[in-house]
Amino acid sequence: MLRFALIGAGRIGAVHGASIAAHPGASLALVADPDLEAAGRLATRFGARSTTDVSDVYAAGDVDAVIVGSPTALHVEHLTAAVAAGKAVLVEKPVDLDIARVDACIAAVGGDARRVMVGFNRRFDPAFAEVRARSGEVGEVEQVTIVSRDPAPPPAQYVASSGGLFRDMAIHDLDMARFLVGEIASVHAVGQRLGTVPEPDVDGAVTTLVAESGAVVTIVNSRHCATGYDQRLEVFGPLGSLEVGNVRATTVRHHGATTSAATGPYLDFFLERYATAYARELDHFVTAITAGEAPSPTLADGRAALELADAATLSAATGETVRLRSSAPMEKETV
């Protein structure tokens, strides 16, 4: 039984708490959050104790692993302290908004980086994982298209501290690009300012990545979508294509005098759409740590995704293609 502490009692903490409670090999011992009421409420829900002092997590003898779901600016501090205390760590993305701080974090944890996992949960979505596993069926991958649109923009206060669309939202898709085609050689991004979020951030973007393999990945992002949470993926090659469509609550279709093949709306947002992915992510982490193996995605994967996000941000600002000077290694195992 792997015993967990949660740092952060917000909505992502609640998601992880539910995954821990449902896992036969995991238990939740402690929830830490500066908001006493939030920490207590989440801890009570899952039969754990609570604290407002994060140092209690590091000192806890009944905690083997820590999930870091605190604000991004605190990820490195909480991650490195937990590792120094001998805990395994699952940290939410991004590791940090500043790649220099990520590099310092990787240096600080040293060999213990093999006990750290970065929460790119979409790798564990059953459909996306199946596409990766079956990508050989299309032959050498030539093109990948990823569509990721949120149903509505986040609050202005959130946008101001998010690091921008590429580091906050598109970073999932940038990691998915590496997951599907390997290392990326160049990035070109076009941002759109449509007035739904405060400048200098963009409301939408189209990003083109060229992989070292020669494959081209197109990522389409938007902060708003009238039809809901739009999450689609296609992998194309000389032998065919593999496609993942949007997920709905029901597969029922209605045909009538005024509509044909009418279906229900897409699942509301990421908490619903990727609920299974979060559960599978935790299972991978528990299995790896219990077996003494290194979980994936790694800190190196987190760094590589942030490097791509930085490149896309620069490209959108300058209009120029950004060529990457170095590529971080990526774990290749199937999850």
GROMACS .gro file of C-alpha atoms in nm:
model
  335
    1MET     CA    1   0.000   0.000   0.000
    2LEU     CA    2   0.153   0.331  -0.112
    3ARG     CA    3   0.059   0.605   0.135
    4PHE     CA    4   0.004   0.950  -0.013
    5ALA     CA    5  -0.002   1.313   0.089
    6LEU     CA    6  -0.166   1.577  -0.128
    7ILE     CA    7  -0.023   1.927  -0.145
    8GLY     CA    8  -0.308   2.143  -0.268
    9ALA     CA    9  -0.677   2.098  -0.191
   10GLY     CA   10  -0.817   2.263  -0.503
   11ARG     CA   11  -1.000   2.095  -0.790
   12ILE     CA   12  -0.695   1.898  -0.910
   13GLY     CA   13  -0.631   1.783  -0.553
   14ALA     CA   14  -0.987   1.652  -0.541
   15VAL     CA   15  -0.931   1.462  -0.867
   16HIS     CA   16  -0.619   1.295  -0.729
   17GLY     CA   17  -0.787   1.229  -0.396
   18ALA     CA   18  -1.064   1.040  -0.573
   19SER     CA   19  -0.811   0.840  -0.777
   20ILE     CA   20  -0.621   0.743  -0.461
   21ALA     CA   21  -0.941   0.641  -0.284
   22ALA     CA   22  -1.040   0.417  -0.578
   23HIS     CA   23  -0.698   0.249  -0.610
   24PRO     CA   24  -0.652  -0.080  -0.421
   25GLY     CA   25  -0.280  -0.016  -0.376
   26ALA     CA   26  -0.299   0.341  -0.246
   27SER     CA   27  -0.430   0.532   0.053
   28LEU     CA   28  -0.448   0.901   0.141
   29ALA     CA   29  -0.289   0.993   0.474
   30LEU     CA   30  -0.257   1.372   0.465
   31VAL     CA   31  -0.384   1.681   0.281
   32ALA     CA   32  -0.189   2.008   0.305
   33ASP     CA   33  -0.324   2.346   0.199
   34PRO     CA   34  -0.291   2.697   0.348
   35ASP     CA   35  -0.671   2.717   0.336
   36LEU     CA   36  -0.770   2.535   0.655
   37GLU     CA   37  -1.129   2.479   0.548
   38ALA     CA   38  -1.037   2.343   0.204
   39ALA     CA   39  -0.774   2.109   0.347
   40GLY     CA   40  -1.011   1.980   0.612
   41ARG     CA   41  -1.299   1.932   0.371
   42LEU     CA   42  -1.091   1.726   0.126
   43ALA     CA   43  -0.922   1.526   0.400
   44THR     CA   44  -1.255   1.440   0.562
   45ARG     CA   45  -1.396   1.330   0.229
   46PHE     CA   46  -1.123   1.068   0.189
   47GLY     CA   47  -1.058   0.972   0.550
   48ALA     CA   48  -0.727   1.155   0.587
   49ARG     CA   49  -0.596   1.419   0.827
   50SER     CA   50  -0.523   1.777   0.723
   51THR     CA   51  -0.269   2.050   0.785
   52THR     CA   52  -0.195   2.405   0.679
   53ASP     CA   53   0.181   2.354   0.724
   54VAL     CA   54   0.338   2.188   0.421
   55SER     CA   55   0.643   2.087   0.626
   56ASP     CA   56   0.417   1.834   0.799
   57VAL     CA   57   0.411   1.645   0.470
   58TYR     CA   58   0.787   1.608   0.456
   59ALA     CA   59   0.809   1.499   0.819
   60ALA     CA   60   0.520   1.250   0.806
   61GLY     CA   61   0.633   0.896   0.873
   62ASP     CA   62   0.318   0.751   0.721
   63VAL     CA   63   0.367   0.921   0.382
   64ASP     CA   64   0.557   0.741   0.106
   65ALA     CA   65   0.459   0.957  -0.189
   66VAL     CA   66   0.345   1.315  -0.249
   67ILE     CA   67   0.122   1.457  -0.519
   68VAL     CA   68   0.210   1.822  -0.580
   69GLY     CA   69  -0.103   2.008  -0.690
   70SER     CA   70  -0.011   2.348  -0.552
   71PRO     CA   71   0.013   2.664  -0.768
   72THR     CA   72   0.279   2.633  -1.039
   73ALA     CA   73   0.511   2.886  -0.873
   74LEU     CA   74   0.545   2.647  -0.576
   75HIS     CA   75   0.596   2.322  -0.768
   76VAL     CA   76   0.976   2.324  -0.760
   77GLU     CA   77   0.992   2.413  -0.390
   78HIS     CA   78   0.745   2.143  -0.291
   79LEU     CA   79   0.889   1.882  -0.526
   80THR     CA   80   1.250   1.922  -0.416
   81ALA     CA   81   1.160   1.928  -0.046
   82ALA     CA   82   0.952   1.612  -0.080
   83VAL     CA   83   1.229   1.430  -0.266
   84ALA     CA   84   1.484   1.542  -0.005
   85ALA     CA   85   1.255   1.391   0.260
   86GLY     CA   86   1.267   1.056   0.080
   87LYS     CA   87   0.924   1.073  -0.082
   88ALA     CA   88   0.831   0.975  -0.436
   89VAL     CA   89   0.659   1.262  -0.618
   90LEU     CA   90   0.391   1.308  -0.882
   91VAL     CA   91   0.397   1.676  -0.977
   92GLU     CA   92   0.135   1.852  -1.187
   93LYS     CA   93   0.239   2.022  -1.510
   94PRO     CA   94   0.419   2.244  -1.576
   95VAL     CA   95   0.710   2.180  -1.341
   96ASP     CA   96   0.768   2.557  -1.353
   97LEU     CA   97   0.718   2.845  -1.597
   98ASP     CA   98   1.093   2.923  -1.600
   99ILE     CA   99   1.311   2.663  -1.768
  100ALA     CA  100   1.613   2.775  -1.563
  101ARG     CA  101   1.425   2.679  -1.246
  102VAL     CA  102   1.337   2.344  -1.400
  103ASP     CA  103   1.705   2.286  -1.477
  104ALA     CA  104   1.796   2.379  -1.119
  105CYS     CA  105   1.530   2.141  -0.992
  106ILE     CA  106   1.663   1.853  -1.203
  107ALA     CA  107   2.014   1.923  -1.076
  108ALA     CA  108   1.895   1.941  -0.716
  109VAL     CA  109   1.713   1.606  -0.717
  110GLY     CA  110   1.993   1.434  -0.906
  111GLY     CA  111   1.954   1.057  -0.921
  112ASP     CA  112   1.629   1.077  -0.728
  113ALA     CA  113   1.467   1.215  -1.044
  114ARG     CA  114   1.378   0.854  -1.120
  115ARG     CA  115   1.126   0.875  -0.834
  116VAL     CA  116   0.954   1.180  -0.984
  117MET     CA  117   0.671   1.175  -1.238
  118VAL     CA  118   0.524   1.474  -1.424
  119GLY     CA  119   0.145   1.480  -1.463
  120PHE     CA  120   0.093   1.478  -1.837
  121ASN     CA  121  -0.216   1.269  -1.783
  122ARG     CA  122  -0.329   1.267  -2.146
  123ARG     CA  123  -0.063   1.007  -2.223
  124PHE     CA  124  -0.280   0.775  -2.016
  125ASP     CA  125  -0.606   0.846  -2.195
  126PRO     CA  126  -0.711   0.502  -2.327
  127ALA     CA  127  -0.779   0.627  -2.681
  128PHE     CA  128  -0.462   0.836  -2.712
  129ALA     CA  129  -0.250   0.553  -2.568
  130GLU     CA  130  -0.408   0.311  -2.814
  131VAL     CA  131  -0.322   0.538  -3.106
  132ARG     CA  132   0.040   0.547  -2.997
  133ALA     CA  133   0.050   0.169  -2.953
  134ARG     CA  134  -0.104   0.114  -3.296
  135SER     CA  135   0.075   0.394  -3.484
  136GLY     CA  136   0.279   0.136  -3.678
  137GLU     CA  137  -0.041   0.039  -3.858
  138VAL     CA  138  -0.030   0.365  -4.058
  139GLY     CA  139   0.331   0.314  -4.159
  140GLU     CA  140   0.595   0.579  -4.095
  141VAL     CA  141   0.399   0.865  -3.936
  142GLU     CA  142   0.389   1.164  -4.170
  143GLN     CA  143   0.135   1.397  -4.011
  144VAL     CA  144  -0.033   1.442  -3.675
  145THR     CA  145  -0.323   1.679  -3.607
  146ILE     CA  146  -0.420   1.769  -3.251
  147VAL     CA  147  -0.727   1.984  -3.178
  148SER     CA  148  -0.767   2.113  -2.823
  149ARG     CA  149  -1.025   2.382  -2.747
  150ASP     CA  150  -1.159   2.480  -2.406
  151PRO     CA  151  -1.533   2.549  -2.370
  152ALA     CA  152  -1.474   2.895  -2.219
  153PRO     CA  153  -1.175   3.112  -2.126
  154PRO     CA  154  -1.044   3.103  -1.769
  155PRO     CA  155  -1.078   3.403  -1.533
  156ALA     CA  156  -0.853   3.699  -1.611
  157GLN     CA  157  -0.675   3.657  -1.277
  158TYR     CA  158  -0.579   3.303  -1.371
  159VAL     CA  159  -0.458   3.405  -1.716
  160ALA     CA  160  -0.231   3.673  -1.566
  161SER     CA  161  -0.029   3.415  -1.372
  162SER     CA  162  -0.063   3.118  -1.611
  163GLY     CA  163   0.243   3.180  -1.824
  164GLY     CA  164   0.030   3.216  -2.135
  165LEU     CA  165  -0.163   2.978  -2.359
  166PHE     CA  166   0.141   2.782  -2.476
  167ARG     CA  167   0.285   2.712  -2.127
  168ASP     CA  168  -0.051   2.662  -1.958
  169MET     CA  169  -0.288   2.502  -2.209
  170ALA     CA  170  -0.097   2.389  -2.518
  171ILE     CA  171   0.180   2.228  -2.312
  172HIS     CA  172  -0.036   1.913  -2.290
  173ASP     CA  173  -0.055   1.900  -2.669
  174LEU     CA  174   0.316   1.972  -2.708
  175ASP     CA  175   0.391   1.677  -2.481
  176MET     CA  176   0.146   1.465  -2.681
  177ALA     CA  177   0.335   1.558  -2.998
  178ARG     CA  178   0.659   1.422  -2.848
  179PHE     CA  179   0.473   1.117  -2.718
  180LEU     CA  180   0.357   1.037  -3.072
  181VAL     CA  181   0.648   1.138  -3.298
  182GLY     CA  182   0.955   1.176  -3.074
  183GLU     CA  183   1.187   1.473  -3.054
  184ILE     CA  184   1.100   1.802  -3.220
  185ALA     CA  185   1.342   1.995  -3.441
  186SER     CA  186   1.152   2.320  -3.504
  187VAL     CA  187   0.846   2.515  -3.394
  188HIS     CA  188   0.636   2.778  -3.570
  189ALA     CA  189   0.331   2.927  -3.400
  190VAL     CA  190   0.068   3.185  -3.494
  191GLY     CA  191  -0.129   3.335  -3.206
  192GLN     CA  192  -0.471   3.500  -3.225
  193ARG     CA  193  -0.594   3.786  -3.007
  194LEU     CA  194  -0.973   3.776  -3.015
  195GLY     CA  195  -1.057   3.966  -2.696
  196THR     CA  196  -1.164   3.681  -2.467
  197VAL     CA  197  -0.850   3.695  -2.250
  198PRO     CA  198  -0.635   3.991  -2.146
  199GLU     CA  199  -0.332   4.082  -2.354
  200PRO     CA  200  -0.053   3.996  -2.400
  201ASP     CA  201  -0.187   3.639  -2.392
  202VAL     CA  202  -0.356   3.494  -2.700
  203ASP     CA  203  -0.703   3.341  -2.727
  204GLY     CA  204  -0.609   3.084  -2.989
  205ALA     CA  205  -0.312   2.948  -3.177
  206VAL     CA  206  -0.204   2.718  -3.456
  207THR     CA  207   0.136   2.561  -3.396
  208THR     CA  208   0.338   2.359  -3.646
  209LEU     CA  209   0.611   2.127  -3.520
  210VAL     CA  210   0.860   1.943  -3.738
  211ALA     CA  211   0.992   1.628  -3.573
  212GLU     CA  212   1.345   1.499  -3.613
  213SER     CA  213   1.184   1.207  -3.798
  214GLY     CA  214   1.037   1.449  -4.054
  215ALA     CA  215   0.680   1.411  -3.930
  216VAL     CA  216   0.479   1.734  -3.911
  217VAL     CA  217   0.245   1.800  -3.618
  218THR     CA  218  -0.027   2.065  -3.632
  219ILE     CA  219  -0.179   2.176  -3.301
  220VAL     CA  220  -0.496   2.387  -3.299
  221ASN     CA  221  -0.582   2.557  -2.969
  222SER     CA  222  -0.860   2.792  -2.863
  223ARG     CA  223  -0.964   2.932  -2.527
  224HIS     CA  224  -1.331   2.915  -2.629
  225CYS     CA  225  -1.552   2.672  -2.820
  226ALA     CA  226  -1.929   2.703  -2.854
  227THR     CA  227  -1.969   2.326  -2.896
  228GLY     CA  228  -1.787   2.242  -2.572
  229TYR     CA  229  -1.456   2.079  -2.477
  230ASP     CA  230  -1.318   1.988  -2.819
  231GLN     CA  231  -1.047   1.719  -2.797
  232ARG     CA  232  -0.952   1.537  -3.118
  233LEU     CA  233  -0.647   1.365  -3.259
  234GLU     CA  234  -0.540   1.214  -3.592
  235VAL     CA  235  -0.224   1.028  -3.688
  236PHE     CA  236  -0.169   0.987  -4.064
  237GLY     CA  237   0.076   0.779  -4.265
  238PRO     CA  238   0.110   0.604  -4.605
  239LEU     CA  239  -0.095   0.303  -4.490
  240GLY     CA  240  -0.388   0.493  -4.339
  241SER     CA  241  -0.483   0.695  -4.036
  242LEU     CA  242  -0.589   0.659  -3.674
  243GLU     CA  243  -0.841   0.903  -3.532
  244VAL     CA  244  -0.974   0.989  -3.186
  245GLY     CA  245  -1.301   1.182  -3.177
  246ASN     CA  246  -1.475   1.373  -2.902
  247VAL     CA  247  -1.623   1.185  -2.609
  248ARG     CA  248  -1.989   1.223  -2.518
  249ALA     CA  249  -2.191   1.104  -2.222
  250THR     CA  250  -2.401   0.883  -2.449
  251THR     CA  251  -2.368   0.723  -2.792
  252VAL     CA  252  -2.739   0.768  -2.870
  253ARG     CA  253  -2.817   0.959  -3.190
  254HIS     CA  254  -3.148   1.116  -3.280
  255HIS     CA  255  -3.291   1.126  -3.633
  256GLY     CA  256  -3.603   1.325  -3.706
  257ALA     CA  257  -3.774   1.573  -3.935
  258THR     CA  258  -3.541   1.860  -3.840
  259THR     CA  259  -3.216   1.681  -3.744
  260SER     CA  260  -3.013   1.383  -3.858
  261ALA     CA  261  -2.768   1.193  -3.636
  262ALA     CA  262  -2.803   1.451  -3.358
  263THR     CA  263  -2.600   1.365  -3.049
  264GLY     CA  264  -2.546   1.503  -2.701
  265PRO     CA  265  -2.277   1.760  -2.617
  266TYR     CA  266  -1.912   1.680  -2.554
  267LEU     CA  267  -1.814   1.601  -2.197
  268ASP     CA  268  -1.804   1.929  -2.005
  269PHE     CA  269  -1.434   1.986  -1.933
  270PHE     CA  270  -1.103   1.817  -1.854
  271LEU     CA  271  -1.217   1.675  -1.518
  272GLU     CA  272  -1.486   1.472  -1.695
  273ARG     CA  273  -1.312   1.406  -2.028
  274TYR     CA  274  -0.989   1.281  -1.872
  275ALA     CA  275  -1.121   1.116  -1.555
  276THR     CA  276  -1.002   0.773  -1.671
  277ALA     CA  277  -0.666   0.917  -1.773
  278TYR     CA  278  -0.609   1.053  -1.422
  279ALA     CA  279  -0.691   0.711  -1.271
  280ARG     CA  280  -0.455   0.533  -1.512
  281GLU     CA  281  -0.185   0.791  -1.446
  282LEU     CA  282  -0.201   0.720  -1.074
  283ASP     CA  283  -0.200   0.345  -1.135
  284HIS     CA  284   0.118   0.375  -1.342
  285PHE     CA  285   0.283   0.582  -1.069
  286VAL     CA  286   0.183   0.341  -0.791
  287THR     CA  287   0.293   0.038  -0.992
  288ALA     CA  288   0.629   0.189  -1.085
  289ILE     CA  289   0.718   0.321  -0.739
  290THR     CA  290   0.607   0.000  -0.566
  291ALA     CA  291   0.823  -0.203  -0.805
  292GLY     CA  292   1.123   0.030  -0.764
  293GLU     CA  293   1.103   0.140  -1.127
  294ALA     CA  294   1.112   0.488  -1.278
  295PRO     CA  295   0.767   0.626  -1.372
  296SER     CA  296   0.706   0.819  -1.692
  297PRO     CA  297   0.664   1.103  -1.798
  298THR     CA  298   0.988   1.214  -1.635
  299LEU     CA  299   1.128   1.549  -1.529
  300ALA     CA  300   1.319   1.546  -1.859
  301ASP     CA  301   0.985   1.516  -2.041
  302GLY     CA  302   0.851   1.807  -1.837
  303ARG     CA  303   1.151   2.015  -1.935
  304ALA     CA  304   1.118   1.922  -2.303
  305ALA     CA  305   0.750   2.022  -2.313
  306LEU     CA  306   0.830   2.357  -2.150
  307GLU     CA  307   1.111   2.412  -2.402
  308LEU     CA  308   0.856   2.363  -2.681
  309ALA     CA  309   0.611   2.599  -2.509
  310ASP     CA  310   0.882   2.863  -2.478
  311ALA     CA  311   0.969   2.818  -2.846
  312ALA     CA  312   0.603   2.852  -2.948
  313THR     CA  313   0.564   3.165  -2.735
  314LEU     CA  314   0.871   3.319  -2.899
  315SER     CA  315   0.760   3.219  -3.248
  316ALA     CA  316   0.412   3.367  -3.201
  317ALA     CA  317   0.569   3.693  -3.081
  318THR     CA  318   0.826   3.723  -3.361
  319GLY     CA  319   0.664   3.541  -3.651
  320GLU     CA  320   0.979   3.334  -3.695
  321THR     CA  321   1.037   2.960  -3.685
  322VAL     CA  322   1.234   2.855  -3.377
  323ARG     CA  323   1.484   2.573  -3.419
  324LEU     CA  324   1.567   2.378  -3.107
  325ARG     CA  325   1.934   2.359  -3.021
  326SER     CA  326   1.900   2.048  -2.809
  327SER     CA  327   1.645   1.779  -2.736
  328ALA     CA  328   1.581   1.628  -2.396
  329PRO     CA  329   1.559   1.248  -2.378
  330MET     CA  330   1.211   1.099  -2.359
  331GLU     CA  331   1.106   0.774  -2.204
  332LYS     CA  332   0.989   0.531  -2.473
  333GLU     CA  333   0.793   0.274  -2.279
  334THR     CA  334   0.424   0.226  -2.352
  335VAL     CA  335   0.187   0.331  -2.074
   0.00000   0.00000   0.00000
